[in-house]
Every structure is written in structure tokens, then in C-alpha cells.
Coordinates of C-alpha atoms in Angstrom, one line a residue:
M5 CA 0.0 0.0 0.0
K6 CA 1.4 3.4 -1.0
E7 CA 2.0 5.8 1.9
S8 CA 0.3 9.2 1.8
K9 CA 2.3 12.4 1.9
L10 CA 1.0 13.1 5.4
V11 CA 2.3 9.7 6.7
K12 CA 5.7 10.3 5.0
I13 CA 5.9 13.8 6.6
A14 CA 5.0 12.3 10.0
K15 CA 7.7 9.6 9.7
Y16 CA 10.3 12.2 8.6
I17 CA 9.5 14.3 11.7
E18 CA 9.7 11.3 13.9
D19 CA 13.1 10.3 12.5
N20 CA 14.5 13.8 12.5
G21 CA 12.6 15.6 15.3
L22 CA 15.7 16.6 17.3
E23 CA 17.5 18.0 14.3
L24 CA 14.4 20.0 13.3
A25 CA 13.9 21.3 16.8
D26 CA 17.5 22.4 17.0
L27 CA 17.3 24.2 13.7
S28 CA 14.1 25.9 14.6
I29 CA 15.5 27.1 17.9
N30 CA 18.6 28.4 16.2
G31 CA 16.7 30.1 13.4
L32 CA 13.9 31.7 15.5
G33 CA 16.1 32.3 18.6
Y34 CA 19.0 34.1 16.8
A35 CA 16.5 36.0 14.6
S36 CA 14.6 37.2 17.7
I37 CA 17.9 38.2 19.4
G38 CA 18.9 40.2 16.4
I39 CA 15.6 42.0 16.3
L40 CA 15.8 42.8 20.0
Y41 CA 19.2 44.3 19.7
E42 CA 18.2 46.1 16.5
I43 CA 15.1 47.9 18.0
D44 CA 17.1 48.9 21.1
K45 CA 14.0 49.7 23.1
E46 CA 13.6 50.2 26.9
W47 CA 10.6 49.0 28.9
K48 CA 9.7 49.5 32.6
Y49 CA 11.8 46.7 34.1
F50 CA 14.3 45.9 31.3
D51 CA 15.3 46.8 27.8
S52 CA 15.3 44.9 24.5
K53 CA 19.1 44.3 24.6
E54 CA 18.9 42.8 28.1
L55 CA 16.0 40.6 26.9
G56 CA 18.1 39.7 23.9
F57 CA 21.0 38.7 26.1
Y58 CA 18.9 36.5 28.3
L59 CA 17.4 34.9 25.2
L60 CA 20.9 34.3 23.9
I61 CA 21.8 32.4 27.1
V62 CA 18.6 30.3 26.8
V63 CA 19.3 29.5 23.1
F64 CA 22.9 28.7 23.9
I65 CA 21.8 26.3 26.7
L66 CA 19.2 24.7 24.4
N67 CA 21.8 24.3 21.7
I68 CA 24.0 22.4 24.2
V69 CA 21.1 20.2 25.3
F70 CA 19.9 19.4 21.8
G71 CA 23.5 18.9 20.7
V72 CA 24.1 16.3 23.4
L73 CA 20.8 14.6 22.5
I74 CA 21.7 14.5 18.8
L75 CA 25.1 13.1 19.6
R76 CA 23.5 10.4 21.8
K77 CA 21.0 9.6 19.0
R78 CA 23.7 9.3 16.4
R79 CA 25.8 7.1 18.8
R80 CA 22.8 4.8 19.3
L81 CA 22.1 4.7 15.6
S82 CA 25.8 3.8 15.0
E83 CA 25.6 1.1 17.6
Y84 CA 22.4 -0.2 16.2
K85 CA 23.8 -0.4 12.7
I86 CA 26.8 -2.3 14.0
K87 CA 24.5 -4.7 15.8
V88 CA 22.3 -5.2 12.7
E89 CA 25.4 -5.8 10.6
N90 CA 26.7 -8.4 13.1
L91 CA 23.3 -10.1 13.2
S92 CA 23.2 -10.1 9.4
N93 CA 26.6 -11.8 9.3
K94 CA 25.4 -14.4 11.9
V95 CA 22.2 -15.0 9.9
Q96 CA 24.3 -15.5 6.8
L97 CA 26.6 -17.9 8.6
L98 CA 23.6 -19.8 9.9
E99 CA 22.0 -19.9 6.4
N100 CA 25.3 -21.3 5.0
D101 CA 25.4 -23.9 7.8
I102 CA 21.8 -24.9 7.0
E103 CA 22.5 -25.1 3.3
N104 CA 25.5 -27.3 3.9
L105 CA 23.5 -29.4 6.3
Y106 CA 20.7 -30.0 3.9
S107 CA 23.1 -30.5 1.0
D108 CA 24.7 -33.3 3.1
F109 CA 21.2 -34.6 3.9
F110 CA 20.3 -34.7 0.2
S111 CA 23.5 -36.6 -0.5
L112 CA 22.7 -39.1 2.1
F113 CA 19.2 -39.5 0.7
N114 CA 20.6 -40.1 -2.8
D115 CA 22.9 -42.7 -1.3
Q116 CA 19.8 -44.4 0.1
L117 CA 18.3 -44.4 -3.4
A118 CA 21.6 -45.8 -4.7
I119 CA 21.3 -48.7 -2.3
I120 CA 17.9 -49.5 -3.7
Y121 CA 19.1 -49.0 -7.2
H122 CA 22.0 -51.5 -6.9
R123 CA 19.9 -54.0 -4.9
L124 CA 17.6 -54.1 -7.9
N125 CA 20.6 -54.6 -10.3
F126 CA 19.7 -51.6 -12.3
T127 CA 21.9 -50.4 -15.2
A128 CA 22.6 -47.1 -16.8
N129 CA 19.3 -47.3 -18.5
E130 CA 17.3 -46.8 -15.3
R131 CA 16.8 -44.1 -12.7
I132 CA 15.0 -43.7 -9.4
S133 CA 13.4 -40.4 -8.3
V134 CA 11.4 -39.4 -5.2
Y135 CA 8.9 -36.6 -5.2
R136 CA 7.3 -35.2 -2.0
H137 CA 3.8 -34.0 -2.2
K138 CA 3.2 -30.4 -1.0
N139 CA 0.7 -27.7 -1.9
S140 CA -1.0 -29.6 -4.8
K141 CA 2.3 -30.4 -6.5
F142 CA 5.1 -32.9 -6.3
E143 CA 8.6 -31.5 -5.5
I144 CA 11.7 -33.6 -6.4
I145 CA 13.8 -34.3 -3.3
G146 CA 16.1 -37.0 -4.7
R147 CA 17.3 -38.8 -7.8
Y148 CA 19.9 -41.4 -8.6
S149 CA 21.2 -43.1 -11.7
L150 CA 24.5 -44.5 -12.8
N151 CA 23.9 -42.4 -15.9
N152 CA 24.9 -38.9 -14.9
K153 CA 22.7 -37.5 -17.7
L154 CA 19.7 -39.3 -16.4
A155 CA 20.5 -38.1 -12.8
Q156 CA 20.2 -34.5 -13.8
V157 CA 17.1 -32.6 -12.8
R158 CA 15.7 -29.9 -15.0
R159 CA 12.1 -29.6 -13.7
K160 CA 11.8 -29.1 -9.9
S161 CA 8.1 -29.9 -9.5
Y162 CA 5.0 -31.3 -11.2
P163 CA 1.3 -30.6 -10.5
D164 CA -0.5 -33.5 -8.9
S165 CA -3.3 -33.2 -11.5
E166 CA -1.5 -34.8 -14.4
G167 CA 0.7 -37.6 -15.6
F168 CA 1.6 -41.0 -14.2
I169 CA 2.2 -39.4 -10.8
K170 CA -1.5 -38.5 -10.5
N171 CA -2.5 -42.1 -11.4
A172 CA -0.4 -43.6 -8.7
W173 CA -1.3 -41.0 -6.1
E174 CA -5.0 -41.4 -6.6
S175 CA -5.1 -45.2 -7.1
E176 CA -6.5 -47.5 -4.5
N177 CA -3.2 -49.2 -3.8
G178 CA -1.0 -46.1 -4.5
E179 CA 0.7 -47.7 -7.4
F180 CA 0.9 -47.4 -11.2
S181 CA 3.0 -49.4 -13.7
L182 CA 3.5 -49.4 -17.4
N183 CA 6.0 -51.7 -19.1
N184 CA 5.6 -51.6 -22.9
L185 CA 5.6 -48.1 -24.3
P186 CA 6.8 -47.8 -27.9
E187 CA 10.3 -46.7 -28.6
F188 CA 10.7 -43.0 -29.0
V189 CA 12.4 -42.9 -32.5
D190 CA 11.9 -41.0 -35.7
G191 CA 8.6 -42.0 -37.3
Q192 CA 7.1 -43.3 -34.0
K193 CA 7.3 -40.2 -31.8
Q194 CA 3.5 -39.5 -32.1
K195 CA 2.8 -43.1 -31.4
Y196 CA 4.8 -42.7 -28.1
Y197 CA 2.9 -39.6 -27.1
R198 CA -0.4 -41.2 -27.9
A199 CA 0.5 -44.2 -25.8
I200 CA 1.1 -41.9 -22.8
L201 CA -2.1 -40.0 -23.3
K202 CA -3.9 -43.3 -23.4
E203 CA -2.8 -43.9 -19.8
C204 CA -3.0 -40.4 -18.3
A205 CA -4.1 -36.9 -18.7
M206 CA -1.4 -34.4 -19.6
P207 CA -1.3 -31.0 -21.4
A208 CA 0.4 -30.8 -24.7
D209 CA 3.2 -28.6 -23.4
S210 CA 3.9 -30.9 -20.5
L211 CA 3.9 -33.9 -22.9
R212 CA 6.5 -32.2 -25.2
D213 CA 8.6 -31.3 -22.2
I214 CA 9.2 -34.9 -21.2
R215 CA 13.0 -35.5 -21.5
F216 CA 13.2 -39.1 -20.3
K217 CA 11.5 -41.1 -23.0
G218 CA 11.2 -44.3 -20.9
R219 CA 9.5 -47.4 -22.0
S220 CA 8.9 -48.9 -18.5
Y221 CA 7.5 -47.1 -15.4
Y222 CA 6.7 -48.1 -11.9
L223 CA 5.4 -45.6 -9.3
K224 CA 4.6 -46.2 -5.7
S225 CA 3.2 -43.9 -3.0
L226 CA 5.1 -43.7 0.2
T227 CA 3.3 -43.1 3.5
D228 CA 4.3 -41.5 6.8
S229 CA 5.8 -43.4 9.7
A230 CA 2.4 -44.1 11.1
N231 CA 1.2 -45.4 7.7
L232 CA -1.8 -43.1 7.8
N233 CA -1.1 -40.5 5.0
R234 CA 0.7 -40.6 1.7
K235 CA 3.6 -38.3 1.7
A236 CA 5.7 -38.9 -1.4
I237 CA 6.0 -41.0 -4.6
I238 CA 9.0 -43.1 -5.7
V239 CA 9.4 -43.3 -9.4
F240 CA 11.3 -46.1 -11.3
E241 CA 12.0 -45.4 -15.0
S242 CA 13.8 -47.4 -17.7
F243 CA 14.5 -47.3 -21.4
E244 CA 13.9 -51.0 -21.5
T245 CA 10.5 -52.8 -21.8
D246 CA 9.2 -55.1 -19.1
K247 CA 11.9 -54.0 -16.8
F248 CA 10.2 -53.7 -13.4
D249 CA 8.9 -56.5 -11.3
S250 CA 6.6 -54.8 -8.7
E251 CA 6.8 -57.7 -6.2
T252 CA 10.6 -57.5 -6.1
I253 CA 10.6 -53.7 -5.9
N254 CA 8.0 -53.7 -3.1
S255 CA 9.9 -56.4 -1.2
I256 CA 13.1 -54.2 -1.2
L257 CA 11.1 -51.0 -0.4
E258 CA 9.5 -52.7 2.6
E259 CA 13.0 -53.5 3.9
E260 CA 14.2 -49.9 3.2
D261 CA 10.9 -48.3 4.2
Q262 CA 11.9 -47.0 7.6
R263 CA 15.0 -45.2 6.3
L264 CA 13.1 -43.8 3.3
T265 CA 10.3 -42.5 5.5
L266 CA 12.7 -41.0 8.0
F267 CA 14.5 -39.0 5.2
I268 CA 11.3 -37.8 3.7
E269 CA 9.8 -36.6 7.0
K270 CA 13.0 -34.9 8.1
M271 CA 13.4 -33.1 4.8
K272 CA 12.2 -29.7 6.0
T273 CA 13.8 -26.4 5.4
N274 CA 13.3 -23.2 7.4
G275 CA 9.9 -21.8 8.5
N276 CA 9.2 -20.5 5.0
E277 CA 9.3 -24.1 3.6
N278 CA 11.2 -23.1 0.5
D279 CA 11.6 -25.6 -2.3
L280 CA 13.9 -28.4 -1.1
A281 CA 15.3 -28.7 -4.6
N282 CA 16.6 -25.1 -4.5
I283 CA 19.0 -26.1 -1.7
K284 CA 20.5 -28.9 -3.7
G285 CA 20.6 -26.8 -6.8
F286 CA 18.1 -28.8 -8.8

């Protein structure tokens, strides 16, 4: 909301009241003294020069008082600025510590995904990603693949209203699988897209934005430690067909469930709940 001129004037007077008072006293005081000396008039009990002399003493004393007050104010402001600067430096150090802490936390989480990856004997044709559900979207919080190109993250989040993620998230058992998508090659690209749209709803721009043109997918919802609410989705993707055996994957996930759940529930940033992916640099 834009401040009115009256409010701006009031704030200016509040911030500079002592200086304005000192200037006013100097201006009016010395002007009055000059006038009294200039008129050189006598009254019954005193004359104008005598009154001017007393007024000079009063103005001089007030100058000293306001000068001391202004110096104290400036010293307090200087001390306040130093404190603010010190606190800002401490906040920056804390933010750096938090960033390093969560960067390490992400690395540990990706190590956990690597354990699952290698237990399933995956190759450089596969990758595992985990998305946490928050505010009607899924935010990526971890990804692992032997293939560095597949491990890269370009898109940080997806809406929960489209794609295979929506199918898994809303299904009765919290799962979704697809094992025989056509190969994405020249001459069959539209066939690939049509096969995806046959399985899920997805806007055209999101469809074209898919970089991993996998042929096998398996998605499973992950619940909280009390097994009451779904919190995230783990996504398995492969360039090969008929790659994923859900029973084998679920058996390993059950064994790793406690550690996975712990990581997901502990992955919280500061009170603003910023994107976790930003900390890791996704």
C-alpha cells in the first residue's frame, strides 16, 4: 500500500525531530535576538538588549542540550547499525550452515536411493526419483542413476493433477505401472505420445517437455511413519520394456521403508518451507 504524503511527513519528523527542533530554535532564537538588539528599546523593568542577552543564554543552553541529545541519538544509531550488521553476518553464517546441512542430507538421501538402485541390479538405462507432495504439487527431493545425464534434474516440480504421478497418487493401492511403451524414435514419436495420453491426462506442453522417454515405469506412493497418509512417490523409470517387477521392488522397499520414511519426514527447510530442490541446486 502506497503511503500518503502526510504519513511520509510524520515519519520524517519522527526520525529527524531533534535536528528539526535544534534548527528551529537556532533560526527563531537568533533572529529574535537580532531583532531585540536592533530595536534597542527600553521597557519598565528591562530593555530589549537585556532581553536579547537572556534569550541568547537560553538559546545557547538549548543548543548544548539538543547537541548532546543529537550526539547520543547518532551514537545509538551507529551502535544499532553495528548490531544489525553483526546479526546479518550471523544469519548469513547460519544460512550457510543450514544449506550445507541439507546438502549433506540430500547426498545421504541419494545414497539411500543408490542402495535400492543397486539391490535391484539396475543399469545405466534406469533411474529412481522421489517426489514429496506439497501444496498440490510434487517436488523432487532426490534422484539417482549410474547415468549422470539421467540423474540431472531440470524440472523441480509437477502438478498433482496430471501424468503417471496422478494415477499412482490417486489409485487405491497407491501404485501405477507401465512396461511396454513404444520406442521414441523418428517415425514413431507421435505413437509414443499417444500411448502416454492413453494412460493419463497431460497437457500438450507438458507432454512435449518430457525429456526421459522411458518405456517402463513403476510408481509407488510412500506413506508417513504411522502409515496413515501418503507423503511422497518413488518413481522407477527405464529405457527397456518389461523392466520392473513390482513384487521384487516392493519387497526391497519394505526393507528400506523405515529409512526412506525418515529421510522424507525430516526433509524440511526453514519456516518458509522453501523448495527443497533449491538447496540442492536442482
